[in-house]
Amino acid sequence: MKLSENISLAQYTTFKIGGKARFFCVVTSEDELVEAVEFAKLPKDSKTHSLPILVLGGGSNMLVSDAGFDGIVIKNEISGIKVEDKYIKDIGDDDLFVSAGAGESWDNLVEYSVRNGLYGIENLSAIPGTVGAAPVQNIGAYGAEAAQTISNVRALDTKMMKFVELSKEDCKFGYRDSIFKHERDLVTKQPRYIITVVSFKLVKNGVLKIDYKDVREYFDKKNITVPTLTDLRRSIIEIRTSKLPDWKEWGTAGSFFKNPSVTVVKFAELKDKYPDLPGFPEIGGETNSSDSSNTTGDMKVSLGWILDKVCDVRGLTVDTASGGKVGTYSSQALVIIARDGATAADVLDFSKELIRRVKDKTGIVIEAEVEWVC
Ligand SMILES: Cc1cc2nc3c(=O)[nH]c(=O)nc-3n(C[C@H](O)[C@H](O)[C@H](O)COP(=O)(O)OP(=O)(O)OC[C@H]3O[C@@H](n4cnc5c(N)ncnc54)[C@H](O)[C@@H]3O)c2cc1C
């Protein structure tokens, strides 16, 4: 494990913003990961007893503060994809377990699965980032989420300093949520689990999820009545390209906020005022689960719609004190974009302004989906 010091984190995040990491290392194996965590627990060249740890994948779901990170950043590059055939003739099961290293590109895994005729994660095509981060916020898009296919997660338990296998139930998945977002030592600021491998249960002869409005419209427009797995992946990539900014060009982390949940009473009140407001019953646990009996009683509402139609901020751009620009994307108000040298403080201020406007207009307090790193 090669350790560097004072490394700018802006180059490692899709916002392309952020100060320096005090220590930085890339790990490509579990042994190197153990070495990095041991260093964090007892740094040899420091009087401090332990250092905060930030695990970094593709940096596509974080906003790093301008002051940087006073600890060790561990960039996870443990890669590789392995397939295990669990075909059991007797019960006619045709599931396959596919495992991928946490540092593998998420979209490489999706492309690999689709190319090999494996169903389950195709709706999550073209989401930036790594496999290891997929369980962290239970990535979701176009009617699917990672939790629907994850079978188990291998991780270094940094408290016990041993590798553990966590079942899907252990991961406690929810809407953009899991145990990995919460289990952190409050004193050392070290995450309890660092994921090294994620295993998925994919299906050889699956059913495509094409109910999502944008997807249905895409196939109708193209006159495709019986889409294939490859058609679905292509449709998702094309829809995403038309609706989301290219992070290679813009500073962004995709949707900045989560869609909020409101009570049925509050939803009815909002519907009175805004009859077209989209909302759907919130499902407990996996939010896109087909088990609609498992509703929480609350309603999930479309924040993109509120920002656009109620707050009128879609495409809004502001000049910042630093001389940069921050705004919402022209095709999707949930997405914050930054450019021309905008700072993390600029983005944070802008996000607070959006939070304020949503609260003023609707009474709803919204939450960031993007992680603030400081
Ligand atoms: C243009 C754009 C579009 C996007 N669209 C979507 C979308 O449709 N749906 C969606 O859900 N998200 C979306 N995102 C957000 C982002 O791509 C995902 O959250 C992705 O999973 C983040 O992966 P990453 O490797 O970049 O994680 P990072 O940003 O590096 O890390 C995110 C969090 O996961 C932790 N983490 C990372 N790797 C590990 C590990 N191995 N072990 C433990 N913790 C780890 C980090 O410490 C951090 O807390 C989008 C982002 C962009 C820029």
Coordinates of C-alpha atoms and ligand atoms in Angstrom, one line a residue:
M1 CA 0.0 0.0 0.0
K2 CA 1.5 3.3 -1.1
L3 CA 0.6 6.2 1.1
S4 CA 0.6 9.8 -0.1
E5 CA 0.0 13.0 1.7
N6 CA -1.9 16.2 0.9
I7 CA -3.7 15.0 -2.1
S8 CA -6.4 17.1 -3.7
L9 CA -9.7 15.3 -3.7
A10 CA -11.3 17.5 -6.4
Q11 CA -9.8 15.2 -9.0
Y12 CA -11.4 12.1 -7.4
T13 CA -15.0 13.4 -7.3
T14 CA -17.6 14.1 -10.0
F15 CA -18.3 17.5 -8.5
K16 CA -14.6 18.2 -9.2
I17 CA -14.6 20.2 -6.0
G18 CA -13.0 19.7 -2.6
G19 CA -9.8 20.3 -0.6
K20 CA -7.0 17.9 0.2
A21 CA -6.8 14.6 2.0
R22 CA -4.2 14.5 4.8
F23 CA -3.4 10.9 3.8
F24 CA -4.5 9.1 0.6
C25 CA -4.0 5.5 -0.6
V26 CA -5.3 3.2 -3.2
V27 CA -6.0 -0.4 -2.2
T28 CA -6.3 -3.2 -4.8
S29 CA -6.6 -6.2 -2.4
E30 CA -8.1 -7.1 1.0
D31 CA -4.6 -7.3 2.5
E32 CA -3.8 -3.7 1.4
L33 CA -7.2 -2.6 2.8
V34 CA -6.3 -4.2 6.2
E35 CA -2.9 -2.4 6.1
A36 CA -4.6 0.9 5.4
V37 CA -7.1 0.5 8.2
E38 CA -4.3 -0.5 10.6
F39 CA -2.5 2.6 9.7
A40 CA -5.6 4.7 10.4
K41 CA -6.0 3.0 13.8
L42 CA -2.4 3.7 14.8
P43 CA -0.6 6.0 12.4
K44 CA 3.2 5.4 12.7
D45 CA 4.1 9.0 11.8
S46 CA 1.6 10.8 13.9
K47 CA 0.9 11.3 17.6
T48 CA -2.8 10.9 17.0
H49 CA -4.2 7.6 18.0
S50 CA -6.6 7.2 15.2
L51 CA -7.5 8.9 12.0
P52 CA -10.9 9.3 10.5
I53 CA -11.4 7.1 7.4
L54 CA -13.2 8.1 4.2
V55 CA -13.7 5.2 1.8
L56 CA -13.8 6.5 -1.8
G57 CA -15.2 4.8 -4.8
G58 CA -15.9 7.0 -7.9
G59 CA -16.6 10.0 -5.8
S60 CA -20.0 10.4 -7.5
N61 CA -22.2 10.8 -4.5
M62 CA -20.2 13.1 -2.3
L63 CA -19.4 16.8 -1.9
V64 CA -16.0 17.3 -0.3
S65 CA -15.6 20.5 1.8
D66 CA -13.1 23.1 0.7
A67 CA -11.1 22.4 3.8
G68 CA -10.6 18.8 2.7
F69 CA -10.5 15.7 4.8
D70 CA -8.2 15.5 7.9
G71 CA -7.8 11.8 7.9
I72 CA -7.0 9.0 5.5
V73 CA -8.9 8.5 2.2
I74 CA -8.9 4.9 1.1
K75 CA -9.7 4.6 -2.6
N76 CA -11.1 1.2 -3.2
E77 CA -9.9 -0.4 -6.4
I78 CA -10.4 -4.1 -5.6
S79 CA -11.8 -5.3 -8.9
G80 CA -12.9 -8.4 -10.8
I81 CA -16.2 -10.1 -11.7
K82 CA -16.8 -13.8 -10.8
V83 CA -19.8 -15.9 -11.8
E84 CA -21.0 -18.9 -9.9
D85 CA -23.6 -21.1 -11.6
K86 CA -26.2 -22.2 -9.1
Y87 CA -28.4 -24.0 -11.6
I88 CA -30.3 -26.8 -9.9
K89 CA -32.1 -29.1 -12.3
D90 CA -34.4 -30.6 -9.7
I91 CA -36.2 -27.4 -8.8
G92 CA -35.8 -25.7 -12.1
D93 CA -34.0 -22.8 -10.6
D94 CA -32.1 -20.7 -13.0
D95 CA -30.5 -18.1 -10.8
L96 CA -26.8 -17.2 -11.1
F97 CA -24.7 -15.5 -8.4
V98 CA -22.4 -12.9 -9.8
S99 CA -19.8 -11.4 -7.4
A100 CA -17.8 -8.3 -8.2
G101 CA -15.0 -6.5 -6.4
A102 CA -16.0 -3.3 -4.7
G103 CA -13.7 -1.1 -6.8
E104 CA -15.1 -2.5 -10.1
S105 CA -17.1 0.1 -12.2
W106 CA -20.8 -0.4 -11.5
D107 CA -21.7 0.0 -15.2
N108 CA -19.0 -2.6 -16.2
L109 CA -20.9 -5.1 -14.1
V110 CA -24.3 -4.1 -15.6
E111 CA -22.8 -4.3 -19.1
Y112 CA -21.3 -7.7 -18.3
S113 CA -24.6 -9.0 -17.0
V114 CA -26.6 -7.9 -20.0
R115 CA -24.0 -9.2 -22.4
N116 CA -24.3 -12.6 -20.7
G117 CA -28.1 -12.6 -20.7
L118 CA -28.5 -12.1 -17.0
Y119 CA -31.5 -10.2 -15.8
G120 CA -31.8 -8.0 -12.6
I121 CA -29.7 -4.9 -12.8
E122 CA -30.3 -3.6 -16.4
N123 CA -32.5 -0.8 -15.2
L124 CA -29.5 0.5 -13.2
S125 CA -27.5 1.0 -16.3
A126 CA -25.1 3.9 -16.6
I127 CA -25.2 4.9 -12.9
P128 CA -21.7 6.3 -12.2
G129 CA -19.5 4.9 -9.5
T130 CA -18.3 1.6 -8.1
V131 CA -19.9 -1.7 -7.2
G132 CA -18.9 -1.2 -3.5
A133 CA -20.9 2.0 -3.2
A134 CA -24.1 0.4 -4.7
P135 CA -25.2 -1.2 -1.4
V136 CA -24.3 1.9 0.6
Q137 CA -27.1 4.1 -0.7
N138 CA -29.0 1.2 -2.3
I139 CA -28.8 2.8 -5.7
G140 CA -32.0 3.0 -7.6
A141 CA -33.4 4.2 -10.9
Y142 CA -36.2 3.5 -13.4
G143 CA -38.2 1.2 -11.2
A144 CA -35.4 -0.9 -9.8
E145 CA -32.9 -0.7 -6.9
A146 CA -29.8 -2.6 -6.0
A147 CA -31.3 -4.3 -3.0
Q148 CA -33.6 -6.3 -5.2
T149 CA -30.7 -8.4 -6.5
I150 CA -28.0 -8.1 -3.8
S151 CA -27.6 -11.5 -2.1
N152 CA -24.7 -10.7 0.3
V153 CA -21.9 -8.3 0.9
R154 CA -18.4 -9.1 2.1
A155 CA -16.8 -6.4 4.2
L156 CA -14.0 -5.6 6.5
D157 CA -15.5 -5.1 10.0
T158 CA -13.1 -2.3 11.2
K159 CA -14.2 -2.7 14.8
M160 CA -13.4 -6.4 15.0
M161 CA -10.7 -6.3 12.3
K162 CA -12.0 -9.3 10.5
F163 CA -13.9 -10.0 7.2
V164 CA -17.6 -10.7 7.5
E165 CA -20.3 -11.8 5.2
L166 CA -23.5 -9.7 5.6
S167 CA -26.8 -11.0 4.3
K168 CA -29.3 -8.8 2.5
E169 CA -31.3 -8.6 5.8
D170 CA -28.1 -7.6 7.7
C171 CA -27.7 -4.7 5.2
K172 CA -31.1 -3.2 6.3
F173 CA -31.8 -1.6 2.9
G174 CA -34.3 1.2 2.5
Y175 CA -34.9 4.1 0.1
R176 CA -31.3 5.3 -0.7
D177 CA -30.3 3.8 2.6
S178 CA -28.6 0.9 4.3
I179 CA -26.7 0.0 7.5
F180 CA -23.5 1.2 5.8
K181 CA -24.6 4.9 6.0
H182 CA -25.1 4.7 9.8
E183 CA -22.6 2.3 11.3
R184 CA -19.7 4.6 12.1
D185 CA -17.6 5.1 15.2
L186 CA -18.6 8.5 16.5
V187 CA -15.2 9.1 18.2
T188 CA -12.8 7.9 15.5
K189 CA -15.1 8.7 12.6
Q190 CA -14.2 5.4 11.1
P191 CA -16.9 3.4 9.2
R192 CA -17.7 0.1 10.8
Y193 CA -17.8 -1.8 7.4
I194 CA -15.6 -1.4 4.3
I195 CA -17.1 -3.4 1.5
T196 CA -14.7 -5.5 -0.6
V197 CA -17.1 -7.8 -2.6
V198 CA -20.8 -7.6 -3.5
S199 CA -22.7 -10.7 -4.7
F200 CA -25.9 -10.4 -6.8
K201 CA -28.5 -13.1 -7.6
L202 CA -29.3 -12.6 -11.2
V203 CA -31.7 -14.6 -13.4
K204 CA -31.1 -16.3 -16.8
N205 CA -34.7 -16.0 -18.0
G206 CA -36.0 -13.0 -16.2
V207 CA -38.9 -10.6 -16.7
L208 CA -38.0 -7.0 -17.9
K209 CA -39.2 -4.1 -15.7
I210 CA -40.6 -1.7 -18.4
D211 CA -43.4 -0.1 -16.4
Y212 CA -41.6 3.1 -15.6
K213 CA -43.2 6.0 -17.6
D214 CA -40.1 7.2 -19.4
V215 CA -39.2 3.6 -20.4
R216 CA -42.7 2.9 -21.7
E217 CA -42.7 6.1 -23.7
Y218 CA -39.3 5.3 -25.2
F219 CA -40.4 1.9 -26.5
D220 CA -43.8 3.3 -27.7
K221 CA -41.9 6.0 -29.7
K222 CA -39.5 3.4 -31.2
N223 CA -42.4 0.9 -31.9
I224 CA -40.7 -1.8 -29.9
T225 CA -43.4 -4.0 -28.6
V226 CA -41.2 -6.9 -27.2
P227 CA -38.0 -5.3 -26.0
T228 CA -34.9 -7.5 -25.2
L229 CA -32.5 -7.1 -22.3
T230 CA -30.2 -5.3 -24.6
D231 CA -33.0 -3.0 -25.8
L232 CA -33.8 -2.1 -22.2
R233 CA -30.2 -1.3 -21.3
R234 CA -29.9 0.9 -24.5
S235 CA -33.2 2.7 -23.6
I236 CA -32.0 3.5 -20.1
I237 CA -28.7 4.8 -21.3
E238 CA -30.4 7.0 -23.9
I239 CA -33.0 8.3 -21.5
R240 CA -30.3 9.1 -18.9
T241 CA -28.2 10.9 -21.5
S242 CA -31.1 13.1 -22.5
K243 CA -32.1 13.9 -18.9
L244 CA -28.9 14.0 -16.9
P245 CA -25.8 16.1 -17.2
D246 CA -22.6 14.4 -18.4
W247 CA -20.5 14.4 -15.2
K248 CA -17.3 14.4 -17.3
E249 CA -18.3 17.8 -18.5
W250 CA -20.2 19.3 -15.5
G251 CA -19.5 19.2 -11.8
T252 CA -22.4 17.2 -10.3
A253 CA -23.3 14.2 -8.1
G254 CA -26.7 13.5 -9.8
S255 CA -29.8 14.0 -7.7
F256 CA -28.7 16.2 -4.8
F257 CA -31.8 15.4 -2.6
K258 CA -33.9 12.4 -1.8
N259 CA -37.6 12.4 -2.7
P260 CA -39.4 13.2 0.6
S261 CA -42.1 11.1 2.3
V262 CA -45.2 12.8 3.6
T263 CA -48.2 11.5 5.5
V264 CA -51.4 10.7 3.5
V265 CA -53.1 13.8 5.1
K266 CA -50.2 16.1 4.1
F267 CA -50.3 14.6 0.6
A268 CA -54.0 15.3 0.2
E269 CA -53.4 18.8 1.4
L270 CA -50.6 19.3 -1.2
K271 CA -52.8 17.6 -4.0
D272 CA -55.5 20.2 -3.2
K273 CA -53.1 23.0 -4.0
Y274 CA -51.1 21.2 -6.8
P275 CA -53.4 18.6 -8.4
D276 CA -50.7 17.3 -10.7
L277 CA -48.2 16.5 -8.0
P278 CA -46.9 13.0 -8.6
G279 CA -46.8 10.7 -5.5
F280 CA -46.9 7.0 -4.8
P281 CA -47.4 4.9 -1.7
E282 CA -44.1 4.3 0.0
I283 CA -43.1 0.7 0.3
G284 CA -41.3 -0.5 3.5
G285 CA -37.7 -1.7 3.1
E286 CA -36.9 -2.0 -0.6
T287 CA -38.8 0.9 -2.0
N288 CA -39.2 -0.5 -5.5
S289 CA -40.2 -3.9 -4.3
S290 CA -43.1 -5.4 -6.2
D291 CA -44.7 -6.3 -2.9
S292 CA -47.2 -3.4 -2.7
S293 CA -48.8 -4.9 0.4
N294 CA -45.8 -3.7 2.4
T295 CA -46.7 0.0 2.3
T296 CA -45.6 2.3 5.2
G297 CA -48.7 4.3 5.1
D298 CA -46.8 7.4 3.9
M299 CA -46.5 8.8 0.4
K300 CA -43.3 9.5 -1.5
V301 CA -43.6 12.7 -3.6
S302 CA -41.6 13.8 -6.6
L303 CA -39.1 16.5 -5.4
G304 CA -38.1 17.1 -9.0
W305 CA -41.6 18.1 -9.8
I306 CA -41.9 20.4 -6.7
L307 CA -38.6 22.1 -7.5
D308 CA -39.7 22.6 -11.1
K309 CA -43.4 23.4 -10.9
V310 CA -43.8 24.8 -7.4
C311 CA -40.5 26.5 -6.7
D312 CA -39.8 27.3 -10.4
V313 CA -36.0 26.6 -10.0
R314 CA -35.4 24.2 -12.9
G315 CA -32.5 25.6 -14.9
L316 CA -31.8 28.3 -12.3
T317 CA -28.2 29.4 -12.3
V318 CA -26.6 31.7 -9.8
D319 CA -23.2 33.5 -9.8
T320 CA -21.4 32.7 -6.6
A321 CA -19.1 34.8 -4.4
S322 CA -16.1 32.8 -5.6
G323 CA -16.8 33.8 -9.2
G324 CA -18.2 30.3 -10.1
K325 CA -21.6 29.2 -11.1
V326 CA -24.0 26.9 -9.3
G327 CA -27.5 25.9 -10.4
T328 CA -30.0 23.2 -11.1
Y329 CA -29.8 21.2 -14.4
S330 CA -32.1 22.4 -17.2
S331 CA -33.8 19.0 -17.7
Q332 CA -33.9 17.9 -14.0
A333 CA -34.2 20.3 -11.1
L334 CA -33.1 17.6 -8.6
V335 CA -29.6 17.7 -10.0
I336 CA -27.3 20.5 -8.8
I337 CA -24.5 21.4 -11.2
A338 CA -21.4 23.5 -10.5
R339 CA -18.8 25.1 -12.8
D340 CA -16.3 27.8 -13.4
G341 CA -14.5 27.2 -10.1
A342 CA -17.5 27.1 -7.8
T343 CA -16.5 25.9 -4.3
A344 CA -18.1 23.3 -2.0
A345 CA -19.3 26.2 0.1
D346 CA -21.1 27.6 -2.9
V347 CA -22.8 24.3 -3.6
L348 CA -23.8 23.9 0.1
D349 CA -25.2 27.5 0.2
F350 CA -27.2 26.9 -2.9
S351 CA -28.6 23.6 -1.6
K352 CA -29.6 25.3 1.6
E353 CA -31.5 27.9 -0.5
L354 CA -33.4 25.1 -2.3
I355 CA -34.2 23.5 1.1
R356 CA -35.5 26.8 2.3
R357 CA -37.7 27.4 -0.8
V358 CA -39.2 23.9 -0.7
K359 CA -40.0 24.4 3.1
D360 CA -41.5 27.8 2.5
K361 CA -43.8 26.7 -0.4
T362 CA -44.8 23.2 0.8
G363 CA -43.8 22.9 4.5
I364 CA -41.6 19.8 3.6
V365 CA -38.1 19.5 5.0
I366 CA -36.0 17.8 2.4
E367 CA -32.8 15.8 2.9
A368 CA -29.6 15.6 0.9
E369 CA -28.9 12.4 -0.9
V370 CA -25.3 13.5 -1.6
E371 CA -22.9 13.0 1.3
W372 CA -21.1 16.0 2.8
V373 CA -17.5 15.1 3.5
C374 CA -15.5 17.4 5.9
Ligands
LIG1 C1 -24.7 12.0 -13.3 C2 -25.0 11.2 -12.0 C3 -26.2 10.4 -12.1 C4 -26.5 9.6 -11.0 N1 -27.6 8.8 -11.0 C5 -27.9 8.0 -9.9 C6 -29.1 7.2 -10.0 O1 -29.8 7.1 -11.0 N2 -29.4 6.5 -8.9 C7 -28.6 6.5 -7.8 O2 -28.9 5.8 -6.8 N3 -27.5 7.2 -7.7 C8 -27.1 8.0 -8.7 N4 -26.0 8.8 -8.7 C9 -25.2 8.8 -7.5 C10 -24.0 7.9 -7.5 O3 -23.6 7.6 -8.8 C11 -24.2 6.6 -6.7 O4 -24.6 6.8 -5.4 C12 -23.0 5.6 -6.7 O5 -23.4 4.4 -6.2 C13 -21.8 6.2 -6.0 O6 -20.7 5.4 -6.3 P1 -19.2 5.9 -6.0 O7 -18.3 4.7 -6.2 O8 -19.0 7.1 -6.8 O9 -19.3 6.3 -4.4 P2 -18.6 7.4 -3.7 O10 -19.2 8.7 -4.0 O11 -17.1 7.3 -3.8 O12 -19.0 7.1 -2.2 C14 -20.4 7.2 -1.8 C15 -20.5 6.7 -0.3 O13 -20.3 5.3 -0.3 C16 -19.1 5.0 0.6 N5 -18.4 3.9 0.0 C17 -17.9 3.8 -1.3 N6 -17.3 2.7 -1.5 C18 -17.4 2.0 -0.3 C19 -17.0 0.7 0.1 N7 -16.3 -0.1 -0.7 N8 -17.2 0.3 1.4 C20 -17.9 1.1 2.2 N9 -18.4 2.3 1.8 C21 -18.1 2.8 0.6 C22 -18.4 6.3 0.7 O14 -17.6 6.4 1.8 C23 -19.5 7.3 0.6 O15 -20.1 7.3 1.9 C24 -25.6 9.6 -9.8 C25 -24.5 10.4 -9.8 C26 -24.2 11.2 -10.9 C27 -22.9 12.0 -10.9

